[in-house]
mmCIF file of C-alpha atoms in Angstrom:
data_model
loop_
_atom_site.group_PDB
_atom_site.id
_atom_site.type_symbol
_atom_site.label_atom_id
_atom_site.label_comp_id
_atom_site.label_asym_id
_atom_site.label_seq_id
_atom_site.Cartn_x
_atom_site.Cartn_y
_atom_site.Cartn_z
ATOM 1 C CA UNK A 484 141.205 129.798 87.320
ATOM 2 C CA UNK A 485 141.237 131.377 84.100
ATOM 3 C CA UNK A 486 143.536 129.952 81.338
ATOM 4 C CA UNK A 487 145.709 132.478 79.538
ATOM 5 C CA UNK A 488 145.059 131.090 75.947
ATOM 6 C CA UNK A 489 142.446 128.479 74.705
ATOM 7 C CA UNK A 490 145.365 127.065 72.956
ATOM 8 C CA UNK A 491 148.629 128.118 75.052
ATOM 9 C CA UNK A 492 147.996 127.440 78.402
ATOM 10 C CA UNK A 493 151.029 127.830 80.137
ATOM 11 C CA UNK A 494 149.755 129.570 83.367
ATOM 12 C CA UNK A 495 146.863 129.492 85.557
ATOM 13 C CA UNK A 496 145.676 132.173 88.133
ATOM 14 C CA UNK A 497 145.234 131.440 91.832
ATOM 15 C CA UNK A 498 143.278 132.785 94.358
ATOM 16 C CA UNK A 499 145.938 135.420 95.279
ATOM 17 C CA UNK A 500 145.848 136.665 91.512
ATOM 18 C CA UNK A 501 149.909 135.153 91.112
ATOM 19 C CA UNK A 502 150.121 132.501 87.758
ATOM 20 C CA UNK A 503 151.602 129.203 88.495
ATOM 21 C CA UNK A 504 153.252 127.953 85.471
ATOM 22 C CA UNK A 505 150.952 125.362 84.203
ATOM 23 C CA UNK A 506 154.163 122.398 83.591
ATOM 24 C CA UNK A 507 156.096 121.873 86.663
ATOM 25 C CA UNK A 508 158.676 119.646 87.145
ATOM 26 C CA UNK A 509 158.418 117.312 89.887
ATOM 27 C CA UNK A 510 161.729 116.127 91.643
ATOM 28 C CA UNK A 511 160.007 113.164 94.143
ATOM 29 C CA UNK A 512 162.680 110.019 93.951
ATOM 30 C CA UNK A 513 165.173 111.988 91.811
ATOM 31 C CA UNK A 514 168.385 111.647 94.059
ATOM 32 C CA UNK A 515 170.742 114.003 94.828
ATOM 33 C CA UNK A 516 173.812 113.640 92.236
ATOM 34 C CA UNK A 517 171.441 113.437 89.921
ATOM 35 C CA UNK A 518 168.752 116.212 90.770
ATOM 36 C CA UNK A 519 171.004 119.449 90.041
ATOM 37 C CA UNK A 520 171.618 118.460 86.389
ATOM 38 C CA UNK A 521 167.652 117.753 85.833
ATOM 39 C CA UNK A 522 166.571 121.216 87.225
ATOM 40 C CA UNK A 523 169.010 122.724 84.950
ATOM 41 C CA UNK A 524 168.340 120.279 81.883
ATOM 42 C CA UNK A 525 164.141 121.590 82.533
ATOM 43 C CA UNK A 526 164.869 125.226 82.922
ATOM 44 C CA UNK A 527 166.814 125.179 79.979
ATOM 45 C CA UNK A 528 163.829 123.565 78.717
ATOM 46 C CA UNK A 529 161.366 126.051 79.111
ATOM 47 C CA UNK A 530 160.001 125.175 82.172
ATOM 48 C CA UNK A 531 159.350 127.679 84.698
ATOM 49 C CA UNK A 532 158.130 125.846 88.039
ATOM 50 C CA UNK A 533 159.734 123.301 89.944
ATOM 51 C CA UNK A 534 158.146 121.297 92.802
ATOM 52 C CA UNK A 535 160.153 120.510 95.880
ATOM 53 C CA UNK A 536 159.593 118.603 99.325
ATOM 54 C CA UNK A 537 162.206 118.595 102.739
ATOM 55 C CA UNK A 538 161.137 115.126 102.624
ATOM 56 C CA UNK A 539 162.376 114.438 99.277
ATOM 57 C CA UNK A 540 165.745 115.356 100.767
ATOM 58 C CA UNK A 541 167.208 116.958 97.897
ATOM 59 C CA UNK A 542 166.289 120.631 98.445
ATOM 60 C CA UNK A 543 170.150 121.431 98.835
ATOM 61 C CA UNK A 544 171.206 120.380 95.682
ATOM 62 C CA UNK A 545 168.551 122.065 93.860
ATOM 63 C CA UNK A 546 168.935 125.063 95.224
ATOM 64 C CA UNK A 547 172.683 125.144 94.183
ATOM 65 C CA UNK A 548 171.213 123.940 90.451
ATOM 66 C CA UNK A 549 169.406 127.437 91.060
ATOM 67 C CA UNK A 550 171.883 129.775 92.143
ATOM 68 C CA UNK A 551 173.592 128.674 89.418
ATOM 69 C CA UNK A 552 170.850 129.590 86.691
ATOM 70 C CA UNK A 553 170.693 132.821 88.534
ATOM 71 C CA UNK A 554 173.808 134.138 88.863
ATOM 72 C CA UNK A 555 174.720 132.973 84.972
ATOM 73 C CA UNK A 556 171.751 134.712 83.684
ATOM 74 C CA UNK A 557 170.293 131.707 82.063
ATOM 75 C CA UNK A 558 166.640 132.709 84.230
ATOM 76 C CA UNK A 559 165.860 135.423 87.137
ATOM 77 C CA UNK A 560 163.988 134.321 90.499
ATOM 78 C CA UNK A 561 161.180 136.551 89.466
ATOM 79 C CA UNK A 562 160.850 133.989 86.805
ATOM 80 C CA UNK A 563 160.923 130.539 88.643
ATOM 81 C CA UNK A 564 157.619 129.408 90.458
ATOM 82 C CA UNK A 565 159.289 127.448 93.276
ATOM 83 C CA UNK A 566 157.069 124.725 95.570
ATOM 84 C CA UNK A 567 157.881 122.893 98.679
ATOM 85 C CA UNK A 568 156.175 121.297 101.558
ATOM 86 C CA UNK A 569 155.668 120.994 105.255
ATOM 87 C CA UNK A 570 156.511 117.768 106.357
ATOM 88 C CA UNK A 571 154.233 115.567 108.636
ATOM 89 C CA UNK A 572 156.587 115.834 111.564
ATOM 90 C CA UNK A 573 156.649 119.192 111.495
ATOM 91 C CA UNK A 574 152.970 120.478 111.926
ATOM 92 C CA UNK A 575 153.382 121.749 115.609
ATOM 93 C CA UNK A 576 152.329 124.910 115.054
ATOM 94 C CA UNK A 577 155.861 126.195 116.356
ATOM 95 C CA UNK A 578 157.802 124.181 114.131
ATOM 96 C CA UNK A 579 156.137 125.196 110.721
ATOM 97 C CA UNK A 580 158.255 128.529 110.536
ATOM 98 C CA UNK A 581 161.351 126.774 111.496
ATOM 99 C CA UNK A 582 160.669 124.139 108.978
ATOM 100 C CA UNK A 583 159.835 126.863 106.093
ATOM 101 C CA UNK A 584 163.522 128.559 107.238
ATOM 102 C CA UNK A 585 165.122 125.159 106.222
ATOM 103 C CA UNK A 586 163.672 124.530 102.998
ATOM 104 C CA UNK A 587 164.644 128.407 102.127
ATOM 105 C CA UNK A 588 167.909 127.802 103.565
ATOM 106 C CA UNK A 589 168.657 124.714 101.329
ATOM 107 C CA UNK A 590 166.995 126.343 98.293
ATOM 108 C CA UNK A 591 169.126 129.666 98.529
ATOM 109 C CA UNK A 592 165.964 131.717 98.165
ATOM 110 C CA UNK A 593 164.047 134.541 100.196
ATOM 111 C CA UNK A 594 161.073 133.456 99.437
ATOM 112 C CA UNK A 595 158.850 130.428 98.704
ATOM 113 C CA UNK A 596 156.150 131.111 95.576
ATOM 114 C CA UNK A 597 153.863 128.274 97.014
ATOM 115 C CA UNK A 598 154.023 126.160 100.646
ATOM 116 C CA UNK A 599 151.873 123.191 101.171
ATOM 117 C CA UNK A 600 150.780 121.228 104.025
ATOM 118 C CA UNK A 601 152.261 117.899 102.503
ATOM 119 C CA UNK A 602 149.631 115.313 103.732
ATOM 120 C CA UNK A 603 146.929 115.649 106.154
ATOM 121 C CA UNK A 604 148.352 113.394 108.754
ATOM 122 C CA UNK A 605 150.732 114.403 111.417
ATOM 123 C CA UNK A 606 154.221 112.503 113.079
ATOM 124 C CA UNK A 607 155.885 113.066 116.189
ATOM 125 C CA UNK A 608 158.613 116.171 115.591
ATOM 126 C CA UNK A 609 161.774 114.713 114.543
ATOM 127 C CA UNK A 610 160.624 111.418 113.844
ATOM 128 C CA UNK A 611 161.072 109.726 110.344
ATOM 129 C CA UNK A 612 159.190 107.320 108.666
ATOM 130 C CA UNK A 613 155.567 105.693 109.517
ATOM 131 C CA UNK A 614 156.017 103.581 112.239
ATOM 132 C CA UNK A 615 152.594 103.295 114.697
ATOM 133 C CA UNK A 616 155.287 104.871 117.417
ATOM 134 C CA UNK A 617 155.414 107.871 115.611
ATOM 135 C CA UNK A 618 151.853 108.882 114.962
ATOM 136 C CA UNK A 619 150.442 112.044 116.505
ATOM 137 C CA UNK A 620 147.050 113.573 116.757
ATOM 138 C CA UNK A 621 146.148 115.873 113.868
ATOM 139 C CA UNK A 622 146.377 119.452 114.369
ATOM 140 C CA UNK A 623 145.375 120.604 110.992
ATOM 141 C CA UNK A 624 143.453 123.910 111.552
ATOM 142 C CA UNK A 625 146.663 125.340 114.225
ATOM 143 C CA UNK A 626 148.938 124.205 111.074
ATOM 144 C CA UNK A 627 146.533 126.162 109.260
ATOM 145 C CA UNK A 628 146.734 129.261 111.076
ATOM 146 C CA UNK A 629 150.928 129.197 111.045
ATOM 147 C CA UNK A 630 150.533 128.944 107.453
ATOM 148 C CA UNK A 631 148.724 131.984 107.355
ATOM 149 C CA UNK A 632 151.266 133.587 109.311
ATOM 150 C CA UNK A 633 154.304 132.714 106.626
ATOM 151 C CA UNK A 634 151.729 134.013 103.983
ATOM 152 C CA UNK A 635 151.579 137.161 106.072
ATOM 153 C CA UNK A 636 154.933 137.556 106.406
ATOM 154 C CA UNK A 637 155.773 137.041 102.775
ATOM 155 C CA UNK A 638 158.046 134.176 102.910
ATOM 156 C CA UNK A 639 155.073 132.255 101.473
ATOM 157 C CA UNK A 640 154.090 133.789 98.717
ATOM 158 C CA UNK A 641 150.704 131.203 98.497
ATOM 159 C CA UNK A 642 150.137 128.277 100.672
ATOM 160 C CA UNK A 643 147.879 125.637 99.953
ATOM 161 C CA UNK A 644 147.347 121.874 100.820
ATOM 162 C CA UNK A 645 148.647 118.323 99.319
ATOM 163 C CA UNK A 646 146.691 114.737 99.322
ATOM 164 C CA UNK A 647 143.235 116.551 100.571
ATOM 165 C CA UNK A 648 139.953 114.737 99.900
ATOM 166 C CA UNK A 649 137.156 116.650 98.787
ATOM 167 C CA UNK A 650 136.068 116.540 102.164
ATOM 168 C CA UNK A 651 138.784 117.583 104.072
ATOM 169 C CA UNK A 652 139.110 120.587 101.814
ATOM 170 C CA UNK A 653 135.508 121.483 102.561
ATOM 171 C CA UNK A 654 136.671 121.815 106.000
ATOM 172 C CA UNK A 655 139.636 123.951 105.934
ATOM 173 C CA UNK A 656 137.670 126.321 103.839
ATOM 174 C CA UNK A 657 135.166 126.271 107.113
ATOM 175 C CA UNK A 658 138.013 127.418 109.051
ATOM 176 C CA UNK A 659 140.738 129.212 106.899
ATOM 177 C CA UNK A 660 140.984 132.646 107.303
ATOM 178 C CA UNK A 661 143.005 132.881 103.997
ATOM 179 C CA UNK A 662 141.908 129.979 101.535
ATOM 180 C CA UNK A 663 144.120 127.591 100.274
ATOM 181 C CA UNK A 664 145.520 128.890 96.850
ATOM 182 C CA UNK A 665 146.189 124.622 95.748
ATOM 183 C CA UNK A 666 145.314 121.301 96.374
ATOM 184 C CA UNK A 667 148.078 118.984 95.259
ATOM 185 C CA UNK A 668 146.443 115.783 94.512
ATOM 186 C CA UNK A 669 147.102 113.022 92.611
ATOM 187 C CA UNK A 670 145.710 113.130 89.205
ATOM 188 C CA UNK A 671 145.661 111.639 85.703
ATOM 189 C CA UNK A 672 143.471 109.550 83.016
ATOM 190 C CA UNK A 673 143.086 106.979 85.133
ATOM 191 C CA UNK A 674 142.331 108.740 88.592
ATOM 192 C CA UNK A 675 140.712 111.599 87.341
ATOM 193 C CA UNK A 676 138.998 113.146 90.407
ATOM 194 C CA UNK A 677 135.529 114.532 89.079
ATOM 195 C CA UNK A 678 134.032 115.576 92.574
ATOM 196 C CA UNK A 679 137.413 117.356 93.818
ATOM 197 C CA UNK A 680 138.017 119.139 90.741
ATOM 198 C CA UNK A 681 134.353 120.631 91.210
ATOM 199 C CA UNK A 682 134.545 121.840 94.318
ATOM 200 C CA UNK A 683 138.149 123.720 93.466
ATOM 201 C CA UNK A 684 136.504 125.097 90.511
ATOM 202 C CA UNK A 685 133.711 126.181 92.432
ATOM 203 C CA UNK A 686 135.897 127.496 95.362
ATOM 204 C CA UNK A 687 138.845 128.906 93.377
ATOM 205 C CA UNK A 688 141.336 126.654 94.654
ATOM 206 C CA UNK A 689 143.475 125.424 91.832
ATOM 207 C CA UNK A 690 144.343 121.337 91.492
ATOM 208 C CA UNK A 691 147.995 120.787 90.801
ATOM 209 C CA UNK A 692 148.522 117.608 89.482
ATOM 210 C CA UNK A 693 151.390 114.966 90.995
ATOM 211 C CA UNK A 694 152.101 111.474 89.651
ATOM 212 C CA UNK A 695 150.491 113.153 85.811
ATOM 213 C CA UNK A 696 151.744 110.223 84.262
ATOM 214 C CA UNK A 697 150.953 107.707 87.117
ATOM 215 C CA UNK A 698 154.793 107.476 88.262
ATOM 216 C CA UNK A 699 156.329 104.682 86.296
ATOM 217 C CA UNK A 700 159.652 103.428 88.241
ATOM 218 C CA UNK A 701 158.191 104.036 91.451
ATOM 219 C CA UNK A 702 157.052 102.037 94.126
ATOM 220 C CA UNK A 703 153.295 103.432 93.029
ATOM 221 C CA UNK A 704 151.705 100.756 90.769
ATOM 222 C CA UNK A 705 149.640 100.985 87.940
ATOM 223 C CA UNK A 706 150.759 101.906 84.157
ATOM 224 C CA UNK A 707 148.846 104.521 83.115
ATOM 225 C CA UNK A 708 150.848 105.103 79.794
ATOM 226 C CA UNK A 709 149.574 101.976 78.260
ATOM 227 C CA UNK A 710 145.680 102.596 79.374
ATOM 228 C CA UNK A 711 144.824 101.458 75.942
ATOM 229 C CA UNK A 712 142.352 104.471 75.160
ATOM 230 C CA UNK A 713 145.563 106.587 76.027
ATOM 231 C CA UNK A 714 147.687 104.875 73.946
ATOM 232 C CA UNK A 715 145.056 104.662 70.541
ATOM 233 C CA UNK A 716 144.374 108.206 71.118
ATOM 234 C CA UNK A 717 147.884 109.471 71.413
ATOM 235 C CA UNK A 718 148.581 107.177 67.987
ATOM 236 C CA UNK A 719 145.696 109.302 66.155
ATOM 237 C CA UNK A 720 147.636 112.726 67.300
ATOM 238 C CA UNK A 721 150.826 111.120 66.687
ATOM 239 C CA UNK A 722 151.945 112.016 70.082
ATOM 240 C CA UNK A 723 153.048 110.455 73.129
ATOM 241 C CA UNK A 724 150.725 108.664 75.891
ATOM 242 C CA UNK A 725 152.787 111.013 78.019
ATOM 243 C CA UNK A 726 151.724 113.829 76.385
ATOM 244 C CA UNK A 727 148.545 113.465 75.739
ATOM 245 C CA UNK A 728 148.172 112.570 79.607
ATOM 246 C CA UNK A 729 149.591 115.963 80.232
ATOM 247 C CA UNK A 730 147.654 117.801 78.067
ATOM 248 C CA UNK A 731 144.779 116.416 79.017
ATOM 249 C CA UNK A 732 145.757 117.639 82.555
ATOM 250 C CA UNK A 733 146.227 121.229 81.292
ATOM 251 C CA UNK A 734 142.648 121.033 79.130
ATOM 252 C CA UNK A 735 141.173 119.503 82.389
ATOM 253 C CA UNK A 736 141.866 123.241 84.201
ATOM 254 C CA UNK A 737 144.863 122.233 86.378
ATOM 255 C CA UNK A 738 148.549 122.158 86.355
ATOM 256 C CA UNK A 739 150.770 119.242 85.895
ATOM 257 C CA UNK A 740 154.159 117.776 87.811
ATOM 258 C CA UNK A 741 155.982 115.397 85.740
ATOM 259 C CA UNK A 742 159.178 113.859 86.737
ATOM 260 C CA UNK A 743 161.527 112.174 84.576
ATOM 261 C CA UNK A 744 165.273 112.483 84.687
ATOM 262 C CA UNK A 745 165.881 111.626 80.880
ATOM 263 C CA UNK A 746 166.882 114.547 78.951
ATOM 264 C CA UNK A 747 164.623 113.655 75.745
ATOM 265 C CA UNK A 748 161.859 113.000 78.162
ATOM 266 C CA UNK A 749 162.286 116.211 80.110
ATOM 267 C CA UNK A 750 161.926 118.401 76.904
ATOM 268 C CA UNK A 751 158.573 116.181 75.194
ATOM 269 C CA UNK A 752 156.522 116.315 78.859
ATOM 270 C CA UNK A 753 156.719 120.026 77.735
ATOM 271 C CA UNK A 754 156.207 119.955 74.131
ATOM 272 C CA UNK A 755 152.430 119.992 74.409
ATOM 273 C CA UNK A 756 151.257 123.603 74.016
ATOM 274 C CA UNK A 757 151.084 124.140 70.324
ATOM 275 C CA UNK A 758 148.581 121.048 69.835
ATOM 276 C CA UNK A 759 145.151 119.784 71.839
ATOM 277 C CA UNK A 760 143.038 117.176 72.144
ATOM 278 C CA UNK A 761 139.933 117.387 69.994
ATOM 279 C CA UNK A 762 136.733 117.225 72.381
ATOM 280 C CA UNK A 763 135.807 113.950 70.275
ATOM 281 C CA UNK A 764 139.107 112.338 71.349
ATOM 282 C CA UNK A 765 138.610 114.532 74.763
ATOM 283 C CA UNK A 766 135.123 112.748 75.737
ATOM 284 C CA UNK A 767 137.232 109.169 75.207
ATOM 285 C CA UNK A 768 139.204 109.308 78.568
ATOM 286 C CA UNK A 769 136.298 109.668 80.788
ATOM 287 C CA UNK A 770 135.648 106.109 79.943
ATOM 288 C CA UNK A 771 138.920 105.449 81.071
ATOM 289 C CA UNK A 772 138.757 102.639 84.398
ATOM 290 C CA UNK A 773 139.010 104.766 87.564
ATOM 291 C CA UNK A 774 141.721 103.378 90.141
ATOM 292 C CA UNK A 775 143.825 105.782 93.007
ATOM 293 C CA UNK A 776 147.281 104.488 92.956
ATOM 294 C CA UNK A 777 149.214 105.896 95.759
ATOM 295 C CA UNK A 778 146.498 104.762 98.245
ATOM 296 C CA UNK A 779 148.261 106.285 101.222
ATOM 297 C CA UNK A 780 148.479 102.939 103.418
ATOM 298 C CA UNK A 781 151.351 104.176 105.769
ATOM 299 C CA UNK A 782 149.009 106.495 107.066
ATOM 300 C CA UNK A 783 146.443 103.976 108.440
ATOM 301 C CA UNK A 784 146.532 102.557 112.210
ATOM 302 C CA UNK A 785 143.790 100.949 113.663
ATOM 303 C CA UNK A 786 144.741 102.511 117.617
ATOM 304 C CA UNK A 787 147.955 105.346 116.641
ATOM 305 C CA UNK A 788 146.008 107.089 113.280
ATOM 306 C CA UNK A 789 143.249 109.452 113.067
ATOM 307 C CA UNK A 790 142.575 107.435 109.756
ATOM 308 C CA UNK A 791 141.288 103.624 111.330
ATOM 309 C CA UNK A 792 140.977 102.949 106.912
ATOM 310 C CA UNK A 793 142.149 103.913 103.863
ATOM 311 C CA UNK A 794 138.247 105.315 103.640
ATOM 312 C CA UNK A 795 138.864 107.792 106.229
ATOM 313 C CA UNK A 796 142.001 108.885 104.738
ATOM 314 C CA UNK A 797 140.345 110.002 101.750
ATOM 315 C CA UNK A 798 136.775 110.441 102.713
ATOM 316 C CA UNK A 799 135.132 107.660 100.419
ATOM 317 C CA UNK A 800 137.411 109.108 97.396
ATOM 318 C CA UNK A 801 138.885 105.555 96.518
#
């Protein structure tokens, strides 16, 4: 999990030796019309990784924003670290091949840099939504081994995981035959996950970090960008709270996903590898109040869910 610079981190190592780019740009709730222009607006940017979903059902329009920035010269493939996920409904160990064939399909690529199990929590196949009708029994460790296979095959370059508690990572790693390269967690000043980040640090799985800034505009509550230790602190570096929540991502030892579809905004969330945070100002965060925002509700049925409670869903880790 090496950084490449103390100062300049802009990639980290996995487990499989490849370097995820260390800003990604996260494209949850950025609709298609709008999507194509922001992937181009980022890459333009500087930034090298952008993280996708089937369910965020705008994989098409990205991957035209792509071909585009390939085929005009403006980036190669070799040089984009691409994401996406496999979708609850599709964790039948059968359908985790077809669903990987999609996402490639609507991204115009070959190959996927990193494929994720997108929450630990399975749906009927070709259901949408949460409804109690649609729950299924988790099947985590046959998804497991049909991720494996796409690694094998090379259409997943690394697979990994998405919303796993410490605890449930502790398990695949029981079972995986290749360990998961990620865990794609939600993480930021003011849900910092202490225990989870230990155990990937001592397991050499890397934490990518969703919701950075705490994903204002959404449906997720909480405003993490005017925490005021965040806010005094980014005053004394005369940066952003933004920024300095991002950087302190990147000093923490994992990688960060911001989303924002304002130009101006796109280009600061990566203006932050010429500066850090001093360990004074550093140390000042941890005291930062500790809340999970997306709590992961949906998932939780007293008679249809594996998870009875939010404290199953995430082991205690609330």
């Amino acid at each position: 999990m090496e950084m490449e610079s103390k100062d300049e981190p802009m990639y980290f190592e996995l487990n499989t030796g490849a370097k995820i780019p260390s800003v990604g740009l996260g494209t949850w709730k950025c609709p298609p019309g709008v999507i194509g222009e922001v992937v181009t607006t980022a890459v333009k940017a500087g930034y090298r990784h952008i993280d996708c979903a089937r369910v965020y059902d705008n994989e098409k329009e990205i991957g035209m924003a792509l071909k585009e920035l390939f085929s005009t010269g403006v980036v190669k493939r070799s040089d984009m670290w691409i994401t996406s996920k496999l979708w609850c409904s599709d964790h039948a160990p059968q359908d985790v091949s077809k669903a990987l064939t999609k996402s490639l399909q609507d991204l115009q690529l070959d190959y996927i840099d990193l494929y994720l199990i997108h929450w630990p929590f399975r749906s009927k196949p070709g259901t949408q939504g949460w409804a109690p009708e649609n729950m299924a029994p988790l099947c985590l460790e046959e998804t497991w081994t049909a991720m494996e296979g796409l690694f094998a095959s090379g259409q997943a370059r690394a697979i990994g995981v998405s919303n796993f508690s410490t605890k449930k990572l502790q398990d695949l790693l029981t079972y995986a035959n290749v360990p998961p390269a990620v865990n794609q967690v939600e993480c930021h000043p003011v849900w910092q996950q202490p225990a989870l980040h230990n155990l990937c640090n001592s397991t050499g799985v890397h934490l990518s970090a969703y919701a950075p800034l705490g994903s204002p505009g959404s449906w997720v509550k909480g405003e993490v960008l005017q925490e005021q230790i965040l806010v005094k602190i980014a005053q004394k570096l005369n940066k952003s709270p933004a920024q300095v929540a991002l950087r302190w991502g990147i000093q923490s030892g994992h990688s960060v996903l911001p989303k924002s579809v304002n130009d101006s905004r796109i280009k600061e969330n990566f203006d932050i590898f010429d500066w850090s945070i001093p360990p004074e100002l550093f140390s000042e965060l941890s005291h930062i109040q500790q809340q999970r925002l997306l709590r992961g509700d949906f998932a939780i049925h007293e008679s249809c869910s594996p998870y009875k409670s939010l404290e199953d869903l995430w082991d205690g880790e609330i």
